[in-house]
Amino acid sequence: MSAVRVMGAETEYGIHAPAQPGANATWLSAQVVNAYAHTTGQRSAGGGEARWDYSDEDPLADARGWSVPRHAAHPSQLTDAPRYSEPTALTAAQIAQEDAGEDSPDGEDQDDAAPSALMMNLVLGNGARLYVDHAHPEYSSPEVTNPRDAVIWDAAGDQVALAAVRWIAQNTSLPQVNLYKNNTDNKAVSYGSHENYLMPRSVPFGHIVSGLTPFFVTRPVVCGAGRVGLGQDGAGAGFQLSARADFFETEVGLETTIRRPIINTRDEPHATADKYRRLHVIVGDANLSQSANYLKFGTTALVLDLIEQGLAPVAEIHEPVEALHAVSHDVSLTQKMRLTDGRRLTALEVQWLYFEAAAQQAHRSGADSTPGGDGHTAAVLQAWEQVLTGLGRGVDQVSRTVEWAAKLSLIQQYRARDSLNWSDPRVGLIDLQWSDVRPEKGLYYRLLQRNRMDTVVSEGEIAAAVGNPPTDTRAYFRGRAISQFGPQVAGASWDSVIFELPQYRRLRRVATREPLRGTQKLTGELFDRHQDVEGFLEELLRSPS
Amino acid sequence: MAGQEYKKTSERDEENAQTPPSDPAVAPAAAQTHAATEETDDLLDEIDGVLESNAEEFVRGFVQKGGQ
C-alpha cells in the first residue's frame, strides 16, 4: 500500500485577450507557446522547436479491449495528428501567415526557422510538454513518482504560464493575454485538467471501474475547486464544489470532449504496452490549492493500490453520473446517495470508507510508519484524515486547505458585505479571477500572500522545477537532453527522444519506454561526461542498457 | 480567589459559549475577533482593487472554445 507511483498532470488553461475578445483562440494559444520559447531561448537554439513524436500515440485504443475506427471517431479524438483543431481553427500555415507581418520583437534573426512560423509544441527542459491543445495552451507535467512532486511540477506549469503572460505583456505588437487555471467559461464549455497514473496492465479494467467510480463521485468534497453557477452553462444560481462535475454525462467511455465519462478508457500507455496501462483521469478539477492538488493525486494513488490488491471497498453507487452532480451541488455535505446494496451514505461517508481501507492496509504493510515508510503514504493519509475530519465539522474548518471551501468562504464574505446575489457579475468575476495565473490579479494568490492558504511545497522547489526535471523518472533523460542538446533534438514524446546529427543521414530515436529508467542515477553521469551529442549518443547506444 | 473565579468563567465560556461575556478576562478573544474582522474587511477592500473593472462585460467576454 503506497502513494508512490508514476503519475503526471495535464492542465489546459483558459485563455482570454480582454482587448480582443474575438481573437482566434488557437492563434492566441500558439502565442503563449511561442512566448515561452522566447523566454527560454529555445527558438534561437538551432532547430528550435522540438517536434512532438506522434508515432506511439493511439488515442482510439479503448482500455476495454477494442479500438474505434478513425472514420467513426469525433475529430477532436484524433489527438495523434499534429493538427486536429476544429475546422474553424486556423491551420499552422494560416497562423504563420497571420503572424508574418510582425517584426521580431527582440531583433533576433529568424532566418533558419520557417519564416516566423508559430510554434505549436515545445518540450521543456523540465521534461514537460507545452503545446496548443484544441483552443487552449496545455502544460503536461513530466512524469513524477509521488503526489508531492506532482504538486511541484504542476505548479511549475503555472509559472511557465505566468512567464508567457509576462512576455506577451511586454510585447506591444500582441494583445494582452490572460491565462486562467480553471475548467469552464460558465457558458457551457469545459476544458480539462487530467491526471495520469501508471498501472500494471494485469489489473482487469472492470475492477478499475468498480473500485474508482464511487471514489471519483465523492472526491469533489476533498479536491473540488469550487464553481459559481449550476449546470453546464452556469445559469442556475448558486455554488457547487466541483468545476467539472456538471460536464460529465456517462459512466465509462473513450471520449474526452463530448459525452465525458467518469472513467475514461483511453488506452495509450506511452510505455511498454504489455506491462503497463496509463490510467487517464479526466474527472478532476484544476487546483491552485496545493493541499487540494496533493490530496487529489495522493488519495487517488492510494485507491489505485487498493484496487490492484483487490481491497477497494464495495460501494456501488446507484446512477453515479447523477450522484456526481448531486455531490457537487450539495455544499452542506449532508445529502445521502443510494448504493445498489440499499445503503444510503453521504459523500463524506464514502470517502471515509476509502480512507479506512487505505489506512488499514498501510498499517498492515508498514507503509504508514513515519520512519521506515515510503516517505509519502503516511503524510497523504494524515492529510486525508485531517480534511475529512474538518469537513465533518464545517466548511470554515477547512478553508485553508480545501479549495472550494476557500473560494466559498471568500465569496460569502464579499456577498455579505455588498448584499450581492449569486448571479451578480462581481461574484462570477471572483470565481473567474480566482484562477488568474498572475499573483497580483489571481485571488487564490492574494489569499496565499496573506497566509490564508496552507502550502505543501516551497516556492523554491517550484521555481527549481520550472527548469529542472524530476530526477527519478525518464523525464530526467528527456529534460536533460533538451537542456543540454536542444539544437540537436529533432523531436520527443513521452517514450522517445529523437536526435538529429548533421553527419548522420538518419535520425537517431532513443526509446524511453520504461518510465522508471532514464533517471539521473542511470544517465546523469553519461550527460556529465559528454558535452557533444555525438559522443553522448555513441556511448548511450553502445551500452547494454 | 479572584484567580479561581477567572478560571471557572473561562472554562464555562469554552464549554458552552452562550452569552457574550463582559468579563475582562475574555477581552483578548474579543480583540482577536475584532482583528479578524478588520483583516477580512481589508482583504475585501484589496479584492475590490484587484478585480477587473466592469465585471459584467469582463465575465461576458470570457468565452472559451471546447477542450478535453
XYZ file of C-alpha atoms in Angstrom:
613
model
C 0.000 0.000 0.000
C 1.658 3.163 -1.126
C 1.096 6.637 -2.529
C 4.299 6.205 -4.523
C 3.555 5.597 -8.189
C 4.420 7.126 -11.573
C 1.971 9.964 -12.233
C 1.597 13.245 -14.061
C -0.726 16.220 -14.523
C -2.125 17.945 -17.607
C -3.536 21.455 -17.412
C -5.411 23.230 -20.187
C -5.516 26.925 -19.351
C -8.440 29.189 -20.076
C -7.167 31.908 -22.414
C -8.538 35.400 -22.874
C -7.447 38.599 -24.583
C -9.735 41.187 -22.941
C -8.984 43.847 -25.541
C -9.640 41.445 -28.421
C -12.474 39.206 -27.282
C -12.906 37.763 -30.760
C -9.272 36.772 -31.240
C -8.722 33.270 -32.556
C -8.105 31.015 -29.553
C -5.700 28.717 -31.382
C -3.643 31.686 -32.521
C -3.598 33.109 -29.012
C -2.593 29.744 -27.588
C 0.237 29.487 -30.092
C 1.389 32.916 -28.956
C 1.654 31.527 -25.443
C 3.816 28.604 -26.561
C 5.877 30.958 -28.674
C 6.289 33.442 -25.852
C 7.611 30.781 -23.554
C 10.056 29.624 -26.209
C 11.352 33.185 -26.314
C 11.841 33.325 -22.576
C 13.878 30.121 -22.592
C 15.699 30.944 -25.830
C 14.517 27.722 -27.393
C 13.731 29.390 -30.680
C 17.207 30.726 -31.183
C 18.694 27.353 -30.422
C 19.316 25.950 -33.871
C 16.295 23.913 -34.892
C 14.437 25.477 -32.021
C 11.213 23.623 -31.837
C 11.413 20.040 -30.707
C 8.568 18.446 -32.606
C 6.261 16.031 -30.911
C 6.774 12.447 -31.969
C 3.290 11.067 -32.550
C 4.346 7.620 -33.688
C 3.401 5.923 -30.413
C 0.136 7.745 -29.815
C -3.075 5.794 -30.151
C -5.996 7.858 -28.874
C -8.608 5.485 -30.279
C -7.437 2.427 -28.358
C -10.014 1.572 -25.732
C -8.925 0.008 -22.460
C -11.880 -2.344 -22.653
C -10.086 -4.156 -25.438
C -11.111 -2.664 -28.767
C -10.251 0.267 -30.986
C -12.549 2.872 -32.543
C -12.157 3.104 -36.344
C -10.774 6.511 -37.361
C -13.760 7.295 -39.579
C -16.135 6.746 -36.658
C -14.235 8.972 -34.262
C -15.085 12.561 -33.420
C -12.436 14.844 -34.994
C -11.359 16.040 -31.553
C -10.398 12.460 -30.686
C -7.664 12.373 -33.323
C -5.060 13.765 -30.983
C -2.291 11.838 -32.715
C -2.488 14.092 -35.769
C -0.216 17.101 -35.456
C -3.111 19.407 -36.278
C -6.500 18.292 -35.171
C -8.186 21.527 -34.265
C -11.755 22.103 -35.247
C -12.333 23.011 -38.884
C -12.818 26.656 -37.960
C -9.382 26.857 -36.403
C -6.505 28.209 -38.399
C -4.071 25.833 -39.953
C -0.463 26.200 -38.927
C 0.282 27.793 -42.293
C -2.505 30.321 -41.902
C -1.298 31.155 -38.444
C 2.199 31.652 -39.786
C 0.836 33.950 -42.456
C -1.161 35.931 -39.951
C 1.943 36.362 -37.888
C 4.195 37.214 -40.823
C 3.782 40.948 -40.595
C 5.173 41.016 -37.115
C 8.712 42.134 -36.566
C 10.895 40.012 -34.439
C 10.417 41.745 -31.105
C 13.918 41.317 -29.803
C 15.586 41.932 -33.108
C 16.590 38.321 -33.355
C 17.190 36.923 -36.787
C 14.615 34.309 -37.608
C 16.178 33.167 -40.846
C 16.639 29.471 -40.219
C 13.320 28.843 -38.537
C 10.484 28.605 -41.040
C 9.561 32.239 -41.722
C 8.230 33.313 -38.319
C 6.047 30.252 -38.060
C 4.449 29.988 -34.664
C 5.427 27.082 -32.535
C 2.606 24.771 -31.585
C 4.634 22.449 -29.423
C 7.578 22.618 -27.072
C 9.343 20.027 -24.982
C 10.750 21.811 -21.952
C 13.958 21.400 -20.046
C 11.979 20.184 -17.039
C 10.650 17.275 -19.091
C 7.181 18.787 -19.569
C 5.330 19.440 -22.803
C 3.841 22.852 -23.581
C 1.609 22.901 -26.624
C -1.596 24.027 -28.271
C -4.361 21.566 -27.489
C -7.558 22.367 -29.361
C -8.008 26.022 -28.491
C -6.052 26.132 -25.234
C -2.422 26.165 -24.215
C -1.707 22.979 -22.328
C 1.116 22.139 -19.953
C 1.648 18.424 -19.436
C 3.907 17.861 -16.472
C 6.834 15.484 -16.559
C 6.356 12.065 -15.011
C 6.933 12.095 -11.259
C 6.858 9.310 -8.688
C 4.783 10.766 -5.857
C 1.992 13.253 -5.090
C 4.302 15.852 -3.598
C 6.341 16.030 -6.788
C 3.092 16.096 -8.762
C 2.190 19.307 -6.917
C 5.635 20.782 -7.547
C 5.802 20.127 -11.285
C 2.159 21.069 -11.833
C 2.740 24.363 -10.026
C 5.855 24.813 -12.171
C 3.458 24.780 -15.134
C 1.620 27.739 -13.625
C 4.950 29.566 -13.522
C 5.553 28.657 -17.169
C 2.116 30.079 -17.996
C 2.920 33.205 -15.986
C 6.244 33.692 -17.778
C 4.449 33.506 -21.133
C 1.826 36.033 -19.993
C 4.572 38.407 -18.837
C 6.486 38.088 -22.092
C 3.374 38.821 -24.141
C 2.549 41.804 -21.901
C 5.899 43.361 -22.784
C 5.394 42.815 -26.476
C 3.467 45.805 -27.765
C 2.564 44.116 -31.041
C 0.488 41.496 -29.214
C -2.761 41.896 -27.320
C -2.602 41.298 -23.586
C -3.313 37.635 -22.869
C -4.649 36.333 -19.562
C -4.420 32.679 -18.561
C -6.729 31.038 -16.049
C -6.157 27.704 -14.350
C -9.835 26.823 -14.382
C -12.151 24.431 -16.192
C -15.069 26.332 -17.667
C -16.143 29.647 -19.158
C -19.527 29.228 -17.450
C -21.130 29.290 -20.885
C -21.403 25.530 -21.424
C -17.764 24.995 -22.411
C -15.297 22.977 -20.356
C -11.620 22.154 -20.743
C -9.721 19.695 -18.716
C -7.103 19.135 -16.151
C -6.209 15.494 -16.365
C -4.290 13.136 -14.155
C -2.313 10.151 -15.320
C -1.333 7.151 -13.265
C 0.782 4.201 -14.303
C -0.764 0.841 -13.501
C 0.138 -2.750 -14.222
C -1.827 -3.989 -17.211
C -2.707 -7.152 -15.332
C -5.396 -5.345 -13.311
C -8.745 -6.092 -15.006
C -10.314 -2.874 -16.272
C -13.640 -3.824 -14.717
C -12.039 -3.709 -11.271
C -10.763 -0.207 -12.004
C -14.261 0.912 -12.968
C -15.987 -0.582 -9.940
C -13.283 0.471 -7.498
C -12.789 4.012 -8.755
C -16.295 5.192 -9.621
C -17.576 5.686 -6.040
C -14.297 7.356 -5.159
C -14.472 9.763 -8.106
C -18.151 10.554 -7.487
C -17.350 11.656 -3.933
C -13.852 13.115 -4.428
C -15.092 16.677 -5.091
C -15.657 17.167 -1.345
C -11.901 16.878 -0.892
C -10.390 18.310 -4.062
C -13.103 20.264 -5.877
C -12.007 23.754 -6.923
C -15.486 25.249 -6.447
C -17.655 26.957 -9.038
C -20.225 29.737 -9.130
C -23.258 28.637 -11.133
C -25.123 25.370 -11.596
C -25.482 23.398 -14.801
C -23.138 23.307 -17.780
C -23.924 26.910 -18.724
C -23.776 28.014 -15.100
C -27.219 29.577 -15.425
C -28.507 28.120 -12.163
C -27.883 30.405 -9.216
C -25.613 29.022 -6.518
C -22.273 27.458 -5.754
C -21.008 23.938 -6.254
C -17.962 22.003 -5.127
C -16.603 20.911 -8.498
C -15.884 22.950 -11.599
C -16.077 19.891 -13.828
C -18.849 17.696 -12.395
C -21.742 19.071 -14.452
C -19.896 18.280 -17.697
C -19.896 14.528 -17.070
C -22.642 12.636 -18.821
C -21.708 8.979 -18.823
C -20.055 6.369 -16.622
C -17.378 4.834 -18.835
C -16.126 5.856 -22.270
C -13.355 6.805 -24.647
C -14.274 10.405 -25.382
C -12.816 13.372 -23.552
C -14.520 16.307 -25.320
C -18.062 15.019 -25.753
C -20.219 12.728 -23.595
C -17.471 12.945 -20.978
C -17.195 9.772 -18.876
C -16.354 9.454 -15.166
C -13.920 6.700 -16.121
C -12.019 7.397 -19.331
C -10.908 4.361 -21.274
C -8.243 5.916 -23.484
C -5.546 3.284 -23.627
C -2.296 4.926 -24.634
C 0.246 3.580 -22.183
C 3.150 5.697 -23.517
C 5.237 2.837 -22.177
C 5.759 -0.885 -22.671
C 2.205 -1.749 -23.588
C 2.008 -5.333 -22.409
C 3.257 -4.349 -18.976
C 1.531 -1.059 -18.233
C -1.587 0.901 -18.679
C -1.762 4.647 -18.166
C -4.967 5.467 -16.380
C -6.157 8.740 -17.897
C -8.361 10.564 -15.383
C -10.438 13.401 -16.798
C -12.937 13.941 -13.975
C -10.796 16.180 -11.748
C -10.702 19.951 -11.305
C -7.675 22.152 -11.922
C -6.354 23.030 -8.477
C -4.437 26.042 -7.274
C -4.666 24.981 -3.630
C -1.583 22.865 -3.071
C -3.319 20.847 -0.372
C -6.190 20.014 -2.705
C -3.855 19.091 -5.535
C -1.762 16.980 -3.185
C -4.795 15.091 -1.943
C -6.132 14.678 -5.481
C -3.005 12.804 -6.557
C -2.204 11.213 -3.209
C -5.567 9.726 -2.370
C -6.145 8.533 -5.933
C -2.784 6.768 -5.882
C -3.754 5.031 -2.636
C -7.109 3.959 -4.025
C -5.451 2.540 -7.148
C -3.234 0.476 -4.887
C -6.320 -0.808 -3.051
C -7.850 -1.767 -6.403
C -4.688 -3.531 -7.533
C -4.688 -5.567 -4.354
C -8.388 -6.345 -4.584
C -9.065 -4.403 -1.383
C -11.184 -1.481 -2.589
C -14.334 -1.016 -0.514
C -17.505 -2.218 -2.191
C -19.781 0.800 -2.569
C -21.548 0.613 -5.909
C -23.477 3.838 -6.334
C -26.894 3.846 -7.957
C -26.775 6.170 -11.012
C -23.253 7.520 -10.456
C -23.476 10.367 -13.000
C -26.498 11.876 -11.256
C -24.810 11.231 -7.920
C -21.692 13.107 -9.067
C -23.803 16.145 -9.939
C -25.690 15.891 -6.649
C -22.480 15.649 -4.618
C -21.098 18.700 -6.379
C -24.287 20.692 -5.748
C -24.509 19.803 -2.059
C -22.466 22.429 -0.227
C -23.923 21.236 3.097
C -22.380 17.769 2.565
C -25.456 16.177 4.116
C -27.260 14.650 1.144
C -27.189 10.862 1.029
C -26.746 8.828 -2.119
C -28.197 5.413 -2.691
C -25.924 2.432 -3.083
C -27.081 -0.575 -5.056
C -26.959 -2.701 -1.892
C -29.522 -0.445 -0.263
C -27.198 1.616 1.951
C -27.584 5.373 1.961
C -24.360 7.294 2.539
C -23.131 10.864 2.284
C -20.152 11.668 0.064
C -18.090 12.184 3.170
C -19.035 8.728 4.464
C -17.983 7.137 1.171
C -14.662 8.966 1.400
C -14.222 7.643 4.956
C -14.773 4.087 3.665
C -11.894 4.557 1.239
C -9.736 6.255 3.831
C -10.255 3.485 6.355
C -9.480 0.758 3.836
C -6.281 2.546 2.787
C -5.223 3.331 6.355
C -5.793 -0.233 7.460
C -3.802 -1.649 4.585
C -0.986 0.878 5.004
C -0.765 -0.039 8.651
C -0.653 -3.734 7.832
C 2.153 -3.233 5.322
C 4.120 -0.786 7.458
C 3.931 1.887 4.755
C 2.303 4.318 7.152
C 5.148 4.417 9.661
C 6.844 7.783 9.549
C 10.372 6.452 9.778
C 10.861 3.406 7.614
C 7.798 4.029 5.466
C 7.989 5.167 1.856
C 8.113 8.834 2.850
C 4.746 9.702 1.296
C 1.981 7.317 2.333
C 1.899 8.399 5.973
C 1.705 12.079 5.008
C -1.105 11.532 2.495
C -3.134 9.502 4.986
C -2.661 12.128 7.661
C -3.700 14.976 5.367
C -6.683 12.987 4.102
C -7.885 12.188 7.625
C -7.487 15.801 8.711
C -9.516 17.104 5.797
C -12.309 14.545 6.214
C -12.479 15.302 9.921
C -12.519 19.041 9.241
C -15.199 18.728 6.572
C -17.352 16.904 9.097
C -17.090 19.848 11.474
C -17.826 22.597 8.983
C -16.585 24.432 5.934
C -14.703 27.034 7.956
C -12.526 24.257 9.397
C -11.004 23.511 6.016
C -10.919 26.889 4.279
C -7.114 26.933 4.365
C -6.820 23.640 2.503
C -9.943 22.621 0.580
C -10.112 24.838 -2.492
C -13.884 25.043 -2.856
C -14.184 25.938 0.821
C -11.606 28.704 0.481
C -13.368 30.124 -2.573
C -16.807 29.816 -0.997
C -15.684 31.493 2.204
C -14.246 34.447 0.289
C -17.339 34.822 -1.884
C -19.700 34.602 1.099
C -17.810 37.370 2.872
C -17.882 39.501 -0.248
C -21.565 38.840 -0.877
C -22.442 39.616 2.730
C -20.642 42.951 2.649
C -22.379 44.190 -0.506
C -25.608 42.143 -0.280
C -24.931 40.518 -3.641
C -26.904 37.602 -5.019
C -25.254 34.643 -6.740
C -25.913 35.944 -10.234
C -24.177 39.263 -9.640
C -21.371 39.651 -12.215
C -18.897 40.516 -9.465
C -19.486 37.102 -7.890
C -18.839 35.470 -11.255
C -15.728 37.597 -11.661
C -14.358 36.469 -8.294
C -14.787 32.867 -9.446
C -13.001 33.583 -12.735
C -10.233 35.679 -11.268
C -9.601 33.150 -8.528
C -7.532 31.266 -11.097
C -5.709 34.100 -12.909
C -2.081 32.938 -13.021
C -0.773 36.446 -12.237
C -0.151 36.732 -8.487
C -1.237 40.392 -8.451
C -4.559 39.513 -10.113
C -5.262 35.929 -9.100
C -7.413 35.838 -5.979
C -6.021 32.485 -4.867
C -2.598 34.116 -4.889
C -3.917 37.090 -2.931
C -5.089 34.708 -0.191
C -1.783 32.861 -0.325
C 0.051 36.147 0.086
C -1.992 36.849 3.218
C -1.168 33.446 4.641
C -4.756 32.277 4.303
C -3.896 29.125 2.322
C -1.773 26.221 3.531
C 1.075 25.101 1.334
C 2.617 21.686 0.813
C 5.787 22.654 -1.049
C 8.055 25.683 -1.065
C 8.330 28.467 -3.631
C 11.958 27.465 -4.119
C 11.013 23.914 -5.052
C 8.510 25.185 -7.615
C 10.992 27.668 -9.077
C 13.623 24.945 -9.429
C 11.109 22.661 -11.161
C 10.475 25.219 -13.905
C 13.872 24.474 -15.386
C 14.784 21.083 -13.992
C 13.211 17.670 -14.493
C 12.396 15.208 -11.723
C 15.481 13.051 -11.172
C 13.742 9.723 -10.674
C 11.852 9.091 -13.917
C 12.585 9.075 -17.647
C 11.595 12.751 -17.645
C 15.138 13.335 -16.438
C 16.517 11.975 -19.711
C 14.063 13.988 -21.806
C 14.570 17.230 -19.913
C 18.302 16.987 -19.729
C 18.511 16.099 -23.442
C 16.556 19.286 -24.225
C 18.639 21.432 -21.883
C 21.994 20.085 -22.956
C 21.487 19.120 -26.594
C 18.404 21.153 -27.530
C 19.544 22.169 -31.006
C 20.143 18.501 -31.871
C 16.822 17.226 -30.537
C 14.528 16.916 -33.539
C 11.590 15.572 -31.634
C 10.450 13.965 -28.446
C 7.468 12.282 -26.873
C 6.724 10.614 -23.585
C 8.531 7.490 -24.693
C 11.168 8.719 -27.113
C 13.760 11.373 -27.793
C 14.859 11.839 -31.390
C 18.307 13.238 -32.077
C 19.325 14.780 -35.377
C 23.010 14.813 -36.184
C 24.370 16.688 -39.143
C 26.710 13.879 -40.237
C 24.167 11.073 -39.948
C 21.676 10.702 -42.722
C 19.155 9.224 -40.342
C 17.569 10.473 -37.180
C 18.512 8.564 -34.054
C 15.467 7.688 -32.000
C 16.100 6.749 -28.381
C 13.144 4.875 -26.954
C 12.267 5.550 -23.316
C 9.514 3.033 -22.799
C 10.273 2.300 -19.159
C 9.067 5.269 -17.061
C 11.459 4.465 -14.223
C 14.559 4.313 -16.393
C 16.410 7.292 -17.872
C 16.791 8.591 -14.318
C 19.584 10.752 -13.000
C 21.035 7.709 -11.305
C 21.198 5.810 -14.593
C 22.077 8.594 -17.040
C 23.316 11.595 -15.061
C 26.985 10.746 -15.355
C 26.627 9.989 -19.041
C 25.278 13.503 -19.583
C 28.056 14.904 -17.401
C 30.729 13.137 -19.428
C 29.649 14.424 -22.834
C 29.342 17.973 -23.998
C 28.911 16.920 -27.612
C 25.932 14.923 -28.709
C 27.857 12.510 -30.967
C 29.910 11.128 -28.111
C 26.863 11.060 -25.883
C 24.817 9.025 -28.323
C 27.669 6.732 -29.173
C 28.145 5.744 -25.569
C 24.411 5.599 -24.858
C 23.623 3.337 -27.781
C 26.660 1.155 -27.157
C 25.851 0.441 -23.532
C 23.765 -2.672 -22.918
C 21.023 -0.834 -21.025
C -9.647 33.686 44.899
C -10.021 36.055 42.028
C -7.799 33.762 40.020
C -10.117 30.800 40.689
C -13.145 32.700 39.587
C -11.397 33.765 36.432
C -10.543 30.184 35.668
C -14.086 28.990 36.198
C -15.551 31.659 33.966
C -13.095 30.908 31.271
C -13.831 27.172 31.375
C -17.534 27.726 31.271
C -17.152 30.010 28.304
C -15.209 27.414 26.454
C -17.697 24.660 27.140
C -20.847 26.481 26.146
C -20.161 29.855 24.670
C -23.610 31.362 25.076
C -23.982 34.898 26.339
C -21.430 37.384 25.127
C -19.088 37.680 28.102
C -18.466 41.062 29.651
C -15.715 39.672 31.839
C -12.431 41.457 31.150
C -10.711 38.055 31.105
C -12.135 37.245 27.681
C -11.184 40.585 26.207
C -8.249 39.066 24.282
C -10.655 36.774 22.420
C -12.883 39.685 21.543
C -9.870 41.634 20.382
C -8.876 38.680 18.254
C -12.303 38.532 16.651
C -12.121 42.254 16.057
C -8.711 41.874 14.433
C -10.024 39.057 12.233
C -12.942 41.208 11.112
C -10.587 44.040 10.301
C -8.360 41.696 8.341
C -11.348 40.424 6.377
C -12.505 43.980 5.658
C -9.016 44.775 4.499
C -8.941 41.682 2.275
C -12.274 42.556 0.679
C -11.051 46.109 0.072
C -7.964 44.717 -1.589
C -10.066 42.483 -3.800
C -12.126 45.480 -4.881
C -8.906 46.958 -6.176
C -7.760 43.747 -7.857
C -10.980 42.823 -9.659
C -11.152 43.746 -13.329
C -13.206 46.848 -13.939
C -16.624 46.382 -15.485
C -17.313 42.925 -14.102
C -20.333 42.290 -16.277
C -18.557 42.961 -19.551
C -15.447 41.079 -18.491
C -17.314 37.961 -17.433
C -19.467 38.056 -20.569
C -16.380 38.406 -22.743
C -14.672 35.337 -21.303
C -15.749 32.856 -23.950
C -13.773 29.665 -24.473
C -13.716 27.071 -27.166
C -14.173 23.481 -26.132
C -11.372 21.420 -24.698
C -10.839 17.965 -23.373
